[in-house]
Amino acid sequence: MSGVIVTRKAEGSALDFWLSLLSGHAERVGTLLEESGDIIHLDSVFDTSDVDEWRNYRYNPAALRIWSLTYKEEYTCPLFVAASRGYTQCLQLLLRKGADVDFAPGGESALHGACENGHDECVGLLLRNGANPNIQSQDGFFPLHLCKTAETYLCAKLLLQYGAHVNSPSEDEELTPLHVAAGHGLPGHVDLYLRHGAAVDKRDVRGETPLSAACSHPQSAEQLDSFCRVCARLMESGADIHTRDCDQQSPLHLACKSANPQTVQLLLERGSAVNAMSYSGNTAMQNVLQVTAYKLQNQPEHIVRALLNHGAIRVWPGALRKVTWPQIHQLQLRLLLRMQEAVLQCKV
């Protein structure tokens, strides 16, 4: 790429301009644009690749990582830097002077950068200046796909107001924005997309629907309520609780694997098949038994009890070896022992 400014080698006005961009110094950026002639301009391309770091990994077997086997060039431009860092004044200056609003030398536009970092003022500014809300990144994602935190709610709302397509799938994984929002436990985003016509049962390449995505995502104890609210909202909109992914896992299988007692209870109350088996032969009960040892903070014993109360029967005494460790919760052990007795009685 000709005319590229390599940041690690930059000097003089080019270095001054780059550092001013990074610090959001709008006045200095404007002055340099006027005084630097052909050295820098509104759509200057900066090479931020760290060749030395890559080389150190490449030739250091002890530090070698898969991602370091090939060198990746990384490019950016003034508009992306300003938008992704939330520098509204810098962004206004660049747009007023005529910067290309959809320029994306690094594979992502300024709109992608602003959305990913939750800078709704910058998102609104870019959209009012003609940014394409349906521009696709080099990796196949649309700006809506990058709204992955609660702080990006207004960004998503603005994108939809300016015509973003709510059901656009990503290029490789075929994820819709609803998949992304559900998989990150964002009830506000999920509600917003559904009100704008998001397809509630659209599948990705793994056969997962947004409900499956919400059930399968790893969840800490603090996130359980948010993910349950997401699942409840999806079910209210008609999400199929009996759907199966490519591994024949239902939302109940996945919710047990992520150890969310609230979601499991919700699925069971709505009639999810408690003894259905996946391709690997696992039932929901077996899934929760396999994660018990490192999910104690999620209170998996409540899941075991709920499954038992809804007729779970496919548990074998041999499965207890996986969970009878010193740290196992006493209540869960009592429940499992009760299951073992029930199984043994059935065999007599």
Coordinates of C-alpha atoms in Angstrom, one line a residue:
M1 CA 0.0 0.0 0.0
S2 CA 1.7 3.2 -1.2
G3 CA 1.9 6.3 0.9
V4 CA 1.5 4.4 4.2
I5 CA 2.9 6.0 7.3
V6 CA 4.6 3.3 9.5
T7 CA 3.9 4.5 13.0
R8 CA 7.0 2.9 14.6
K9 CA 9.2 4.8 12.1
A10 CA 7.2 8.0 11.9
E11 CA 9.0 11.3 12.6
G12 CA 8.4 15.0 12.3
S13 CA 4.8 16.2 11.4
A14 CA 3.7 12.6 10.7
L15 CA 4.6 11.5 14.2
D16 CA 3.1 14.7 15.7
F17 CA -0.1 14.0 13.8
W18 CA -0.3 10.4 14.9
L19 CA 0.3 11.3 18.6
S20 CA -2.3 14.1 18.4
L21 CA -4.8 11.6 17.0
L22 CA -4.1 9.2 19.8
S23 CA -4.6 11.8 22.5
G24 CA -7.7 13.4 20.8
H25 CA -6.1 16.8 20.4
A26 CA -8.5 18.2 17.8
E27 CA -6.9 21.7 17.6
R28 CA -3.5 20.3 16.9
V29 CA -4.8 17.8 14.4
G30 CA -6.5 20.6 12.5
T31 CA -3.3 22.7 12.5
L32 CA -1.2 19.9 11.2
L33 CA -3.6 19.1 8.4
E34 CA -3.3 22.7 7.2
E35 CA 0.5 23.0 7.6
S36 CA 1.8 19.6 6.6
G37 CA 1.1 19.7 2.9
D38 CA 1.3 16.3 1.2
I39 CA 2.9 14.5 4.1
I40 CA -0.4 13.8 5.9
H41 CA -4.0 14.2 4.9
L42 CA -7.5 13.4 6.0
D43 CA -7.4 9.8 4.8
S44 CA -3.7 9.0 5.6
V45 CA -3.1 5.3 6.2
F46 CA -1.1 4.3 9.2
D47 CA 0.7 1.0 9.5
T48 CA 0.5 0.0 13.2
S49 CA 1.9 -3.6 12.7
D50 CA 4.4 -4.6 15.3
V51 CA 7.0 -6.5 13.2
D52 CA 9.4 -6.9 16.0
E53 CA 6.9 -8.5 18.3
W54 CA 5.8 -10.9 15.6
R55 CA 9.4 -11.8 14.9
N56 CA 10.2 -12.5 18.5
Y57 CA 7.3 -14.9 18.7
R58 CA 8.1 -16.4 15.3
Y59 CA 11.6 -17.4 16.3
N60 CA 11.1 -18.1 19.9
P61 CA 9.7 -21.7 20.2
A62 CA 9.0 -21.2 23.9
A63 CA 6.7 -18.3 23.2
L64 CA 5.3 -19.6 19.9
R65 CA 1.6 -19.4 19.4
I66 CA -0.6 -20.5 16.5
W67 CA -1.6 -17.0 15.7
S68 CA 2.0 -15.9 15.3
L69 CA 2.9 -18.3 12.5
T70 CA 1.9 -15.7 9.9
Y71 CA 2.5 -12.0 10.0
K72 CA -0.5 -9.8 9.7
E73 CA -0.3 -6.2 8.6
E74 CA -2.5 -3.8 10.5
Y75 CA -3.7 -0.5 9.0
T76 CA -5.8 2.3 10.3
C77 CA -6.8 5.9 9.4
P78 CA -7.5 9.1 11.3
L79 CA -11.3 8.7 11.2
F80 CA -11.1 5.2 12.7
V81 CA -8.8 6.3 15.5
A82 CA -11.0 9.2 16.5
A83 CA -14.3 7.2 16.3
S84 CA -13.0 4.1 18.1
R85 CA -11.6 6.2 21.0
G86 CA -14.6 8.4 21.3
Y87 CA -12.9 11.6 20.3
T88 CA -16.0 13.5 19.1
Q89 CA -14.3 16.8 18.4
C90 CA -11.6 15.2 16.3
L91 CA -14.2 13.2 14.5
Q92 CA -16.3 16.4 13.7
L93 CA -13.2 18.1 12.5
L94 CA -12.2 15.3 10.1
L95 CA -15.7 14.9 8.8
R96 CA -16.1 18.6 8.3
K97 CA -12.9 18.7 6.2
G98 CA -14.2 15.9 4.0
A99 CA -12.8 12.6 5.3
D100 CA -14.1 9.5 3.6
V101 CA -16.7 8.3 6.2
D102 CA -16.6 4.6 5.1
F103 CA -12.8 4.4 4.5
A104 CA -11.6 1.1 6.0
P105 CA -7.9 0.4 5.2
G106 CA -7.7 -1.9 8.2
G107 CA -10.8 -3.9 7.3
E108 CA -13.2 -2.1 9.7
S109 CA -14.8 1.3 9.1
A110 CA -14.9 4.1 11.7
L111 CA -18.5 3.0 12.4
H112 CA -17.3 -0.5 13.3
G113 CA -14.8 1.0 15.7
A114 CA -17.3 3.4 17.4
C115 CA -19.9 0.6 17.8
E116 CA -17.4 -1.9 19.3
N117 CA -16.4 0.6 21.9
G118 CA -19.8 2.0 22.7
H119 CA -19.3 5.6 21.6
D120 CA -22.9 6.4 20.7
E121 CA -22.1 10.1 20.0
C122 CA -19.6 9.1 17.4
V123 CA -22.0 6.6 15.9
G124 CA -24.6 9.2 15.6
L125 CA -22.2 11.7 14.1
L126 CA -20.9 9.2 11.5
L127 CA -24.5 8.1 10.5
R128 CA -25.6 11.8 10.1
N129 CA -22.6 12.3 7.8
G130 CA -23.6 9.4 5.6
A131 CA -21.9 6.3 7.1
N132 CA -23.3 3.1 5.7
P133 CA -25.0 1.2 8.6
N134 CA -24.7 -2.0 6.6
I135 CA -21.1 -1.9 5.7
Q136 CA -19.3 -5.2 6.2
S137 CA -15.9 -5.6 7.7
Q138 CA -13.1 -7.6 6.2
D139 CA -14.0 -10.4 8.7
G140 CA -17.6 -10.4 7.5
F141 CA -19.2 -8.5 10.4
F142 CA -21.7 -5.6 10.3
P143 CA -21.7 -2.8 12.8
L144 CA -24.6 -4.4 14.7
H145 CA -22.5 -7.5 15.3
L146 CA -20.1 -5.4 17.3
C147 CA -22.6 -4.1 19.8
K148 CA -21.7 -6.7 22.4
T149 CA -21.9 -4.9 25.7
A150 CA -24.7 -3.1 27.6
E151 CA -23.0 0.2 26.9
T152 CA -23.6 -0.3 23.1
Y153 CA -27.4 -0.2 23.4
L154 CA -27.7 3.3 22.0
C155 CA -25.3 2.5 19.2
A156 CA -27.5 -0.4 18.2
K157 CA -30.6 1.8 18.4
L158 CA -29.0 4.4 16.2
L159 CA -27.9 1.9 13.6
L160 CA -31.5 0.5 13.3
Q161 CA -32.9 4.0 13.1
Y162 CA -30.6 4.6 10.1
G163 CA -31.6 1.4 8.3
A164 CA -29.3 -1.3 9.6
H165 CA -30.6 -4.8 8.6
V166 CA -31.5 -6.6 11.8
N167 CA -31.2 -10.1 10.3
S168 CA -27.9 -9.7 8.4
P169 CA -25.7 -12.8 9.0
S170 CA -22.0 -12.7 9.5
E171 CA -20.0 -14.1 6.6
D172 CA -18.4 -17.3 8.2
E173 CA -20.5 -18.3 11.2
E174 CA -23.8 -16.8 9.9
L175 CA -24.5 -15.2 13.2
T176 CA -27.3 -12.6 13.3
P177 CA -27.1 -9.6 15.6
L178 CA -29.7 -11.4 17.7
H179 CA -27.3 -14.4 18.1
V180 CA -24.6 -12.0 19.3
A181 CA -26.9 -10.2 21.7
A182 CA -28.3 -13.4 23.1
G183 CA -24.9 -15.0 23.4
H184 CA -23.6 -12.0 25.5
G185 CA -26.6 -11.9 27.8
L186 CA -28.0 -8.5 26.7
P187 CA -31.7 -8.4 27.4
G188 CA -32.0 -4.8 26.2
H189 CA -30.4 -5.5 22.8
V190 CA -32.5 -8.7 22.4
D191 CA -35.7 -6.8 23.1
L192 CA -34.7 -4.0 20.7
Y193 CA -33.9 -6.4 17.8
L194 CA -37.1 -8.4 18.3
R195 CA -39.1 -5.3 18.2
H196 CA -37.4 -4.5 14.9
G197 CA -38.3 -7.8 13.4
A198 CA -35.4 -10.1 14.2
A199 CA -35.9 -13.7 13.2
V200 CA -36.2 -15.5 16.5
D201 CA -35.3 -19.0 15.3
K202 CA -32.6 -18.3 12.6
R203 CA -29.8 -20.8 12.7
D204 CA -26.0 -20.2 12.4
V205 CA -23.6 -22.7 10.8
R206 CA -23.6 -24.8 14.0
G207 CA -27.3 -25.1 13.9
E208 CA -27.7 -22.8 16.9
T209 CA -30.7 -20.4 17.3
P210 CA -30.4 -17.3 19.4
L211 CA -32.0 -19.3 22.3
S212 CA -29.3 -21.9 22.0
A213 CA -26.6 -19.2 21.9
A214 CA -28.0 -17.7 25.1
C215 CA -28.1 -21.1 26.8
S216 CA -24.6 -22.2 25.7
H217 CA -22.5 -19.2 26.5
P218 CA -20.3 -19.6 29.6
Q219 CA -22.0 -17.7 32.5
S220 CA -20.7 -16.6 35.9
A221 CA -23.0 -16.5 38.9
E222 CA -23.4 -12.8 38.4
Q223 CA -24.6 -13.2 34.8
L224 CA -27.2 -15.9 35.4
D225 CA -30.2 -13.5 35.7
S226 CA -29.3 -11.6 32.6
F227 CA -29.1 -14.7 30.5
C228 CA -32.3 -16.0 32.0
R229 CA -34.1 -12.8 31.0
V230 CA -32.7 -13.1 27.5
C231 CA -34.1 -16.6 27.2
A232 CA -37.5 -15.6 28.7
R233 CA -37.8 -12.8 26.1
L234 CA -36.9 -15.1 23.3
M235 CA -39.5 -17.7 24.4
E236 CA -42.1 -14.9 24.7
S237 CA -41.4 -14.2 21.0
G238 CA -42.0 -17.8 20.1
A239 CA -38.5 -19.3 20.2
D240 CA -38.5 -23.1 19.7
I241 CA -37.4 -24.7 23.0
H242 CA -37.1 -28.1 21.3
T243 CA -34.7 -27.0 18.6
R244 CA -31.5 -29.0 18.2
D245 CA -28.0 -27.9 17.0
C246 CA -25.7 -29.9 14.8
D247 CA -24.7 -32.0 17.8
Q248 CA -28.4 -32.7 18.6
Q249 CA -28.2 -30.6 21.8
S250 CA -31.3 -28.8 22.9
P251 CA -31.4 -25.5 24.8
L252 CA -31.9 -27.6 27.9
H253 CA -28.7 -29.6 27.2
L254 CA -26.8 -26.3 26.8
A255 CA -28.3 -24.6 29.8
C256 CA -27.3 -27.5 32.0
K257 CA -23.8 -27.4 30.6
S258 CA -23.5 -23.7 31.4
A259 CA -25.1 -24.4 34.8
N260 CA -27.9 -21.8 34.8
P261 CA -30.6 -23.0 37.3
Q262 CA -33.0 -20.2 36.4
T263 CA -32.9 -21.0 32.7
V264 CA -33.2 -24.7 33.2
Q265 CA -36.2 -24.2 35.4
L266 CA -37.8 -22.0 32.8
L267 CA -37.2 -24.5 30.0
L268 CA -38.6 -27.4 32.1
E269 CA -41.7 -25.4 33.0
R270 CA -42.3 -24.8 29.3
G271 CA -42.1 -28.5 28.5
S272 CA -38.5 -29.1 27.4
A273 CA -37.8 -32.9 27.0
V274 CA -35.8 -33.8 30.1
N275 CA -34.5 -37.1 29.0
A276 CA -33.7 -36.3 25.4
M277 CA -30.2 -37.4 24.3
S278 CA -27.6 -35.6 22.2
Y279 CA -25.5 -37.3 19.5
S280 CA -22.9 -38.1 22.2
G281 CA -25.6 -39.9 24.2
N282 CA -25.7 -37.3 26.9
T283 CA -28.9 -36.2 28.6
A284 CA -29.3 -32.9 30.3
M285 CA -28.6 -34.5 33.7
Q286 CA -25.3 -35.9 32.4
N287 CA -24.3 -32.4 31.1
V288 CA -24.8 -30.8 34.5
L289 CA -22.9 -33.6 36.2
Q290 CA -19.9 -33.0 34.0
V291 CA -19.5 -29.4 35.0
T292 CA -20.4 -29.6 38.6
A293 CA -16.9 -29.5 40.0
Y294 CA -16.1 -26.1 38.5
K295 CA -19.5 -24.5 38.5
L296 CA -20.3 -24.8 42.2
Q297 CA -20.9 -21.0 42.5
N298 CA -23.8 -21.4 40.0
Q299 CA -25.5 -23.8 42.5
P300 CA -25.9 -26.7 40.1
E301 CA -27.6 -28.7 42.8
H302 CA -30.7 -26.7 42.0
I303 CA -30.5 -27.9 38.4
V304 CA -30.2 -31.5 39.6
R305 CA -33.3 -31.1 41.8
A306 CA -35.3 -29.5 39.0
L307 CA -34.4 -32.2 36.5
L308 CA -35.4 -34.9 39.1
N309 CA -38.7 -33.2 39.8
H310 CA -39.5 -33.2 36.1
G311 CA -38.8 -36.9 35.5
A312 CA -35.1 -37.2 34.8
I313 CA -34.3 -40.9 34.8
R314 CA -31.3 -41.6 32.6
V315 CA -28.5 -41.4 35.2
W316 CA -26.3 -44.4 36.0
P317 CA -24.5 -45.0 39.3
G318 CA -21.2 -45.0 37.5
A319 CA -21.7 -41.3 36.6
L320 CA -21.4 -40.4 40.3
R321 CA -17.6 -40.9 40.1
K322 CA -17.3 -37.7 38.1
V323 CA -18.9 -35.6 40.8
T324 CA -18.1 -37.1 44.2
W325 CA -15.1 -35.0 44.9
P326 CA -14.3 -33.4 48.3
Q327 CA -15.6 -30.0 47.1
I328 CA -19.0 -31.1 45.9
H329 CA -22.0 -29.5 47.5
Q330 CA -23.6 -31.8 50.2
L331 CA -27.1 -31.1 48.9
Q332 CA -26.2 -32.2 45.4
L333 CA -24.6 -35.3 46.7
R334 CA -27.7 -36.2 48.6
L335 CA -29.8 -35.7 45.5
L336 CA -27.5 -37.8 43.4
L337 CA -27.6 -40.6 46.0
R338 CA -31.4 -40.5 45.8
M339 CA -31.1 -40.9 42.1
Q340 CA -28.8 -43.8 42.5
E341 CA -31.3 -45.5 44.8
A342 CA -34.1 -44.9 42.3
V343 CA -32.0 -46.4 39.5
L344 CA -31.1 -49.5 41.5
Q345 CA -34.8 -50.1 42.5
C346 CA -35.7 -50.0 38.8
K347 CA -33.2 -52.7 38.1
V348 CA -34.6 -55.1 40.7

